[in-house]
């Protein structure tokens, strides 16, 4: 009898990497490992006050090695010996500058401590001005509208804006960078030894959603357009791969160096990389007209539709419509919220500040005070289930707005507080705001003729907080199915590893065999839904009012 075969899914998140060992026959999750990025956890290279968030490439290398070795140590040797492939998903857009040999600049001694030479994390918003310039140029009539397949608005979270910003700010990096590579493309290239820019197999996911790649203009935007954004972008088009690939294809084979380093068989398949939300949708079992919400620090929403549903149609206000960026035979429509769990984490830090002071003043109480701090959000989540309604209203734009119509100038806000407003009132309005932001995404799709058959939720919040998920169901007036797997993005990456290794000949068969089942389905409370309809209208009016003020202030500041 032939031995069972296994694959590994690697999920590179904002704070940590997860490695998941999966049985290719049935999707059973057999072993896992998690490792936080050490430098990131020390707060290095980032400054939240100016929305600067950077990851050192060595963090990825160190954390990946640890996570994979943890996962391998949790299973027997027979399983390790029969691992046949690796799939990779990452946050994005998270690009980094590389030299002519494909070495990330921060891995070179002269750039080792330079944040501009590192991976620019998805939530880094330092490139707002550059994004605005891209939009002005794309809509000027002088060039084709290169933003039409990314919802009509280019974001500061994305590839070209970040590169232009870094190059304009740091001439040394601009001069040393031969090209820039997305994390989703770099990790497979690293594992296979194909880091040279002309050897990297770039995925259609990152290229289409963030780098404006499209067949209509034979790949990337023209050299003239890119150099109009910034002269420092000259030659980058020529240094980008001529072809892009779906994630069911191989990026290459695991080379000897990494096989020995990780403890894996040499020569196993490494799949082309993609973004976490797209692979998470596949791991969740999503098919046609399923909207998958990856709910974590932010959200990323993926709606997969048939090609004919969007032929000749441009969906405005989203983050891209790209064929093959999730399941190869579907067009994936991407949207999302720039902050979800991050909003709650901000509130916890706010409430926990006196506890931190107490721990500093009374070290003997530090452990008890930390326990109280960590219990704040779970306690608040329980309290809002039975909390009376409040007039306090919030906007969820604490990290800007991604969808509808990306605008990173925008900020969070809370209104209608009085001297009777308490901590639970504020937390509830923050939760409501994130649910309202989610509904705005649904409406963006529905108002443009897209069909949503069901909503599927994955990510930590979907599993940890029943009260938040129920409130989201009430606000969106629809069922929300929660996926069983705790590591659905890594599971999706594992499914693509099985495809790249040739276990399955088509993605639907692989997904049917290996994707996760549902653990719970939330049903909307019709009475609560009626209440939230009115609240949602107030949210929209408040948002319009604040957007006018914020943008007017920004324009005045620029003058």
Short mmCIF file of N, CA, C and O in Angstrom, two decimals, residues 3 47 198 481:
data_model
loop_
_atom_site.label_atom_id
_atom_site.label_comp_id
_atom_site.label_asym_id
_atom_site.label_seq_id
_atom_site.Cartn_x
_atom_site.Cartn_y
_atom_site.Cartn_z
N UNK A 3 2.27 4.84 0.73
CA UNK A 3 2.22 5.65 1.95
C UNK A 3 1.46 6.94 1.71
O UNK A 3 1.44 7.48 0.61
N UNK A 47 6.90 52.84 13.61
CA UNK A 47 6.48 54.01 14.37
C UNK A 47 5.00 54.25 14.05
O UNK A 47 4.66 54.82 13.00
N UNK A 198 15.32 37.60 -12.42
CA UNK A 198 14.83 37.01 -13.66
C UNK A 198 14.38 35.56 -13.48
O UNK A 198 13.90 34.92 -14.44
N UNK A 481 -21.28 31.82 8.47
CA UNK A 481 -20.75 30.49 8.79
C UNK A 481 -19.30 30.62 9.21
O UNK A 481 -18.49 31.24 8.50
#
